[in-house]
Each structure stands twice: as structure tokens, then as C-alpha cells.
Amino acid sequence: MKYFCLLLFIASSSTLYAEGMDWGLLTGRSHRLVADTDTIIRKKSVSVGVSYGSDALFFGRTGPIKYPFLTGDVIYNSKSGLFVYSSVLKVLGYAPVDEVDVGGGYFYKFSKAFSGAASYTRFIFNKNANVIKSASSNDINLKNSYDWHILKTSVVFDYLFGKSNDFFTTISNSKYFESSWSIFDDQDYLSFNPSFNMILGTQNFVQRYEVDHRYQHVLPPSIIEHIDPAAARRNRRFNMLNYSFKVPVAYNRPHYTLEASWRYSIPVNVEGTLENRRESFFNFTFYYLFY
């Protein structure tokens, strides 16, 4: 199998995902978008990337309006498995910088089939940031993956804390494959990694987001006047939050990858005034690897 990125677990999935963290150049799970077609290798390296997303998705939830965005990511990977990373997010049409993330962690591998990573991320938001993720400021993430050959199964645990506290479990089943033929020369190839994903968790962040931002958005008075106080209690329940299908297609060369992906998201057990519905998301990612 051909190599071009040292580490991924996404959040990023999420996620950014992490969609989800779909974790920038790390997780492939939500909140910021990254290539899902990477292969893990153990080398000292630096990866830099830029992504475009059609809407900000955070653990299966979106805001009341669409927030298309750009992100820039950088990650340093050591041979020992330690890594540090940072990301900058800009929602198009809003503040110059809406969010800066910094974090680090450790990648481990128990066998050829079983690997994982543990990490911590700090989210720093512009005071006027409107993305739904802004209700949280810290994330502790643990991801384990097992390759059954027929499918690869990943289970990701997240604990988010700050203005709201939430627990999430993301389960993904994916199948990676790549072309046996080249496009322009013998140094390039296409790769695919379709996946089916489920997110379970609490959603206290939804209630916190409503408290922080409801008056900045145009909501019908009938909704504001009839907000159910019991919704805050229901948000504490550990429920199924989202199902999604993701189909990424990537063009790869030894040092860089260009990927386009489509995700179809099916939110369930939606609480509060967000009124999330089924939605398609389109993401484009480019990253370059130095090693």
C-alpha cells in the first residue's frame, strides 16, 4: 500500500467527521474536514492542509443557518507516536478567524490490525463565533480501530467540556481501496474509503448554544415563546444522534493528496430549536506531507 501521511484517526470528524474531532489532519470524524484516505506510517513528518466545507457539522448537529468554511491545519508527527497539531477555521462571510484549535496526543499500534490514538484538543473561539461547536472548549478523544480486512471498524470516545459537558461515541465501518492503475504516471493513484457512521451521545451543547445565540438569529416568536423547558433535561440523555454515509475520493501523489467527499447526514432525536434535517455535505481537502 502506498504511503503519504503519517497519522490519522477525524473527526473530524466530524469529524470535523468528526465528521468526528471528523480532528483535522488527525481524526477524519467533524468539525473540520480532512482526507479520509490516508495510510498510517511511522515516520517523523509535518503535514499541512487546507479544507473547504459546505456547512459546519458538529457531532451530527448543524446551526440554524449554513456556515460554509475554510480551515488550515498543520501537524507534527514524531517517530515515537507523539504528535502535536493546530488548526484555524474561518466561516465564510464572518470574522477573519472564527476558531483556533491546538492539541496533541499519542498514536499506538498493538498489532498490524489493531491501532488507536489518544489526544486532547483546546478550542479557542472568536467571541462572535456562531458555529454550534462554540458551546464547547475542550475535547479528550480516544480512538481504536480494527481492520477485519473486509471492513475496518473504528470506535471513538469523546468527552467535551467547557460551558457544556457531553459524552459521545462514534462508530464507523469503512472499506479502503485504491486503484491498481495510474492517472498521469506511475507515481499517482486514486483511493476510496466509503463509510457508514453512527454517533451516540448527550447534547447539552445544543441547549448551551441556544442560550448563547438564540437572540442573534431570526426565530419566529412562536418558537421562542414555546421552548420546552424539559428539553434541557432530555439533552442529558445518552441517545442516538446521527447516522451518516460518506464517500471520499482522493487523487494521491507521494507527497500530497487532493480529496473530494460527499456525506449524507440523518440526524435523529433532535432537541431544541435547531430543527436539523437530513442534509448533504460536500468537502474538498488538500494536504502536503514533508518527511
Coordinates of C-alpha atoms in Angstrom, one line a residue:
M1 CA 0.0 0.0 0.0
K2 CA 1.3 3.4 -0.9
Y3 CA 2.1 6.0 1.8
F4 CA 1.5 9.7 2.1
C5 CA 0.5 10.6 5.7
L6 CA 1.9 9.5 9.0
L7 CA -1.1 9.7 11.2
L8 CA -4.9 9.8 11.1
F9 CA -7.5 8.6 13.4
I10 CA -11.4 12.9 12.3
A11 CA -13.0 14.0 13.4
S12 CA -13.1 15.2 12.3
S13 CA -14.6 14.2 12.4
S14 CA -16.8 15.1 12.3
T15 CA -15.3 15.0 12.1
L16 CA -15.0 17.9 11.7
Y17 CA -16.5 13.8 10.8
A18 CA -15.6 14.2 13.4
E19 CA -17.1 14.0 10.8
G20 CA -15.8 13.3 14.1
M21 CA -12.7 15.5 16.4
D22 CA -14.4 14.2 11.6
W23 CA -10.0 16.0 14.2
G24 CA -8.3 17.9 11.4
L25 CA -5.4 16.0 10.0
L26 CA -5.7 13.5 12.8
T27 CA -9.2 12.1 13.1
G28 CA -11.2 12.0 10.0
R29 CA -14.5 12.5 12.1
S30 CA -16.2 16.6 12.2
H31 CA -15.8 19.5 13.0
R32 CA -13.1 20.3 10.5
L33 CA -12.7 18.3 7.3
V34 CA -9.7 16.1 6.4
A35 CA -8.8 13.5 3.9
D36 CA -10.2 10.0 4.8
T37 CA -8.0 8.0 2.5
D38 CA -4.7 8.2 4.4
T39 CA -2.4 5.3 5.3
I40 CA -0.6 5.3 8.6
I41 CA 3.2 5.1 8.6
R42 CA 5.7 5.6 11.4
K43 CA 8.0 8.4 10.3
K44 CA 8.9 11.9 11.5
S45 CA 6.9 14.2 9.4
V46 CA 5.0 17.5 9.1
S47 CA 1.6 17.7 7.3
V48 CA -0.1 20.9 6.2
G49 CA -3.5 21.1 4.7
V50 CA -6.4 23.3 3.7
S51 CA -10.1 22.3 3.5
Y52 CA -13.4 23.7 2.4
G53 CA -16.7 22.5 3.8
S54 CA -20.2 23.3 2.6
D55 CA -21.6 23.5 6.2
A56 CA -20.2 23.2 9.8
L57 CA -21.3 19.8 11.2
F58 CA -20.6 19.0 14.9
F59 CA -21.4 15.5 16.2
G60 CA -24.3 15.2 13.9
R61 CA -25.8 18.7 14.5
T62 CA -25.7 21.9 12.5
G63 CA -26.6 25.5 13.3
P64 CA -29.8 27.3 12.3
I65 CA -28.2 28.5 9.0
K66 CA -25.5 27.1 6.8
Y67 CA -21.9 28.0 7.7
P68 CA -19.6 27.2 4.8
F69 CA -16.0 27.4 6.0
L70 CA -12.3 27.1 5.3
T71 CA -9.7 25.5 7.6
G72 CA -5.9 25.4 7.6
D73 CA -4.2 22.6 9.5
V74 CA -0.7 21.6 10.5
I75 CA 0.5 18.5 12.4
Y76 CA 3.9 17.4 13.5
N77 CA 4.4 13.6 13.9
S78 CA 7.3 12.0 15.7
K79 CA 8.7 8.5 15.2
S80 CA 7.7 7.6 18.8
G81 CA 4.0 8.2 18.0
L82 CA 3.7 11.6 19.7
F83 CA 2.1 14.3 17.7
V84 CA 1.0 18.0 18.1
Y85 CA -1.3 19.9 15.8
S86 CA -3.1 23.2 15.2
S87 CA -6.0 24.4 13.1
V88 CA -7.5 27.7 12.1
L89 CA -11.1 28.0 10.9
K90 CA -12.9 30.8 9.1
V91 CA -16.6 30.8 8.4
L92 CA -17.1 32.4 5.0
G93 CA -18.7 35.9 5.3
Y94 CA -18.0 36.3 9.1
A95 CA -14.9 37.2 11.3
P96 CA -11.4 36.9 9.8
V97 CA -10.8 34.0 12.2
D98 CA -13.6 32.2 14.0
E99 CA -11.7 29.4 15.7
V100 CA -8.2 28.3 16.6
D101 CA -7.5 24.7 17.8
V102 CA -4.4 23.4 19.4
G103 CA -3.7 19.9 20.7
G104 CA -1.6 16.9 20.9
G105 CA -1.6 13.2 21.6
Y106 CA -0.1 9.7 21.1
F107 CA -0.6 7.2 18.4
Y108 CA -0.3 3.5 19.4
K109 CA -0.4 0.2 17.5
F110 CA -0.9 -3.1 19.2
S111 CA -0.8 -5.2 16.0
K112 CA -1.0 -4.9 12.3
A113 CA -4.8 -4.9 12.5
F114 CA -5.4 -3.0 15.8
S115 CA -4.3 0.6 16.3
G116 CA -5.5 3.8 18.0
A117 CA -4.7 7.2 19.3
A118 CA -5.4 9.3 22.4
S119 CA -5.5 13.1 22.2
Y120 CA -6.5 16.4 23.8
T121 CA -7.7 19.5 21.9
R122 CA -8.3 23.0 23.1
F123 CA -10.8 25.1 21.1
I124 CA -10.4 28.9 21.1
F125 CA -13.3 30.9 19.6
N126 CA -13.8 34.4 18.4
K127 CA -16.3 36.0 20.8
N128 CA -18.7 36.4 17.9
A129 CA -18.4 32.9 16.6
N130 CA -21.8 31.4 15.6
V131 CA -20.8 27.8 14.8
I132 CA -22.6 25.3 17.0
K133 CA -19.3 23.9 18.3
S134 CA -18.7 27.2 20.1
A135 CA -20.6 25.8 23.2
S136 CA -17.6 23.6 23.9
S137 CA -13.9 24.4 24.5
N138 CA -12.1 21.2 25.3
D139 CA -12.1 17.6 23.9
I140 CA -10.5 14.4 25.2
N141 CA -10.5 11.9 22.5
L142 CA -9.8 8.1 22.4
K143 CA -10.0 6.2 19.1
N144 CA -9.4 2.5 18.5
S145 CA -9.6 0.8 15.1
Y146 CA -9.5 -2.8 14.0
D147 CA -9.1 -3.9 10.4
W148 CA -11.1 -7.0 9.6
H149 CA -9.8 -7.0 6.0
I150 CA -13.4 -7.0 4.7
L151 CA -14.1 -3.8 6.8
K152 CA -12.3 -1.5 9.1
T153 CA -14.2 -0.7 12.3
S154 CA -13.4 2.4 14.4
V155 CA -14.8 3.3 17.8
V156 CA -14.2 6.8 19.1
F157 CA -14.9 8.1 22.5
D158 CA -15.1 11.9 23.2
Y159 CA -15.5 13.9 26.4
L160 CA -16.2 17.6 25.7
F161 CA -16.2 20.1 28.5
G162 CA -16.3 23.9 28.9
K163 CA -19.6 25.8 29.0
S164 CA -21.3 22.4 28.5
N165 CA -20.3 18.9 29.2
D166 CA -21.0 16.0 26.8
F167 CA -20.0 12.4 26.0
F168 CA -20.0 10.9 22.5
T169 CA -19.4 7.5 21.0
T170 CA -18.8 7.4 17.2
I171 CA -18.8 4.0 15.4
S172 CA -17.6 3.8 11.8
N173 CA -17.3 0.9 9.4
S174 CA -15.3 1.7 6.3
K175 CA -13.6 -0.1 3.4
Y176 CA -10.4 1.4 1.9
F177 CA -9.3 0.5 -1.6
E178 CA -7.1 2.1 -4.2
S179 CA -6.7 1.9 -8.0
S180 CA -4.2 -0.5 -9.5
W181 CA -3.7 1.9 -12.3
S182 CA -2.2 5.3 -12.5
I183 CA -3.6 8.6 -13.9
F184 CA -0.7 10.5 -15.3
D185 CA 2.4 8.5 -14.4
D186 CA 3.5 5.6 -12.1
Q187 CA 3.6 8.0 -9.1
D188 CA -0.1 8.7 -8.7
Y189 CA -3.3 6.7 -8.0
L190 CA -6.9 7.1 -6.8
S191 CA -8.1 6.0 -3.4
F192 CA -11.6 5.5 -2.0
N193 CA -12.8 5.0 1.6
P194 CA -16.6 4.8 1.8
S195 CA -18.0 4.6 5.3
F196 CA -21.2 4.2 7.4
N197 CA -21.1 6.1 10.7
M198 CA -23.2 6.3 13.8
I199 CA -23.0 8.9 16.6
L200 CA -24.4 8.4 20.1
G201 CA -24.1 10.9 22.9
T202 CA -25.6 13.6 25.0
Q203 CA -26.4 17.0 23.5
N204 CA -26.1 19.6 26.3
F205 CA -24.1 21.7 23.8
V206 CA -27.4 22.3 21.9
Q207 CA -29.1 23.9 24.9
R208 CA -26.0 26.0 25.7
Y209 CA -25.8 27.1 22.1
E210 CA -29.5 28.2 22.2
V211 CA -28.9 30.2 25.4
D212 CA -25.8 31.9 23.9
H213 CA -27.1 32.6 20.4
R214 CA -30.8 32.5 20.1
Y215 CA -31.3 36.2 20.1
Q216 CA -28.7 36.7 17.3
H217 CA -30.8 34.7 14.9
V218 CA -34.2 35.4 13.4
L219 CA -36.5 32.9 15.1
P220 CA -40.3 33.1 15.0
P221 CA -41.8 34.4 18.2
S222 CA -43.9 31.3 18.4
I223 CA -40.8 29.2 18.8
I224 CA -39.1 31.4 21.4
E225 CA -42.3 31.6 23.4
H226 CA -43.0 27.9 23.4
I227 CA -39.5 26.5 24.1
D228 CA -40.0 23.4 26.2
P229 CA -38.0 23.6 29.5
A230 CA -37.9 19.8 29.6
A231 CA -35.6 19.9 26.5
A232 CA -32.7 20.7 28.8
R233 CA -33.3 17.5 30.7
R234 CA -33.7 15.5 27.6
N235 CA -30.4 16.8 26.3
R236 CA -28.6 15.0 29.1
R237 CA -29.8 11.6 27.9
F238 CA -27.3 9.4 26.0
N239 CA -29.1 8.8 22.7
M240 CA -28.5 8.0 19.1
L241 CA -27.8 11.4 17.5
N242 CA -26.9 10.8 13.8
Y243 CA -26.4 8.3 11.0
S244 CA -24.3 9.2 8.0
F245 CA -22.8 7.8 4.8
K246 CA -19.6 9.2 3.5
V247 CA -17.9 8.7 0.1
P248 CA -14.5 10.2 -0.3
V249 CA -12.5 10.0 -3.5
A250 CA -8.8 11.1 -3.4
Y251 CA -6.1 11.8 -6.0
N252 CA -2.7 10.9 -4.4
R253 CA 0.9 11.5 -5.2
P254 CA 3.9 10.6 -2.9
H255 CA 3.8 13.9 -1.0
Y256 CA 0.3 15.3 -1.4
T257 CA -3.4 14.4 -1.6
L258 CA -6.4 16.1 -3.1
E259 CA -9.7 14.8 -2.0
A260 CA -13.4 15.4 -2.6
S261 CA -16.1 13.8 -0.4
W262 CA -19.9 13.7 -0.1
R263 CA -21.6 12.9 3.2
Y264 CA -25.4 12.3 3.7
S265 CA -26.4 13.1 7.3
I266 CA -29.5 11.8 9.0
P267 CA -30.0 13.4 12.4
V268 CA -32.3 11.7 15.0
N269 CA -33.5 12.7 18.4
V270 CA -33.1 16.3 17.6
E271 CA -33.9 18.6 20.6
G272 CA -34.4 22.3 21.0
T273 CA -34.9 24.9 18.2
L274 CA -32.3 23.8 15.7
E275 CA -34.7 21.6 13.7
N276 CA -31.9 19.7 12.0
R277 CA -33.0 17.8 8.9
R278 CA -31.4 15.3 6.5
E279 CA -28.6 17.1 4.6
S280 CA -25.8 16.6 2.1
F281 CA -22.4 17.9 2.8
F282 CA -19.6 18.5 0.3
N283 CA -16.0 18.8 1.3
F284 CA -12.7 19.4 -0.5
T285 CA -9.3 18.9 1.1
F286 CA -5.7 19.3 0.0
Y287 CA -2.7 18.5 2.2
Y288 CA 1.0 18.1 1.7
L289 CA 3.4 15.9 3.6
F290 CA 7.0 16.8 4.4
Y291 CA 9.2 13.9 5.7

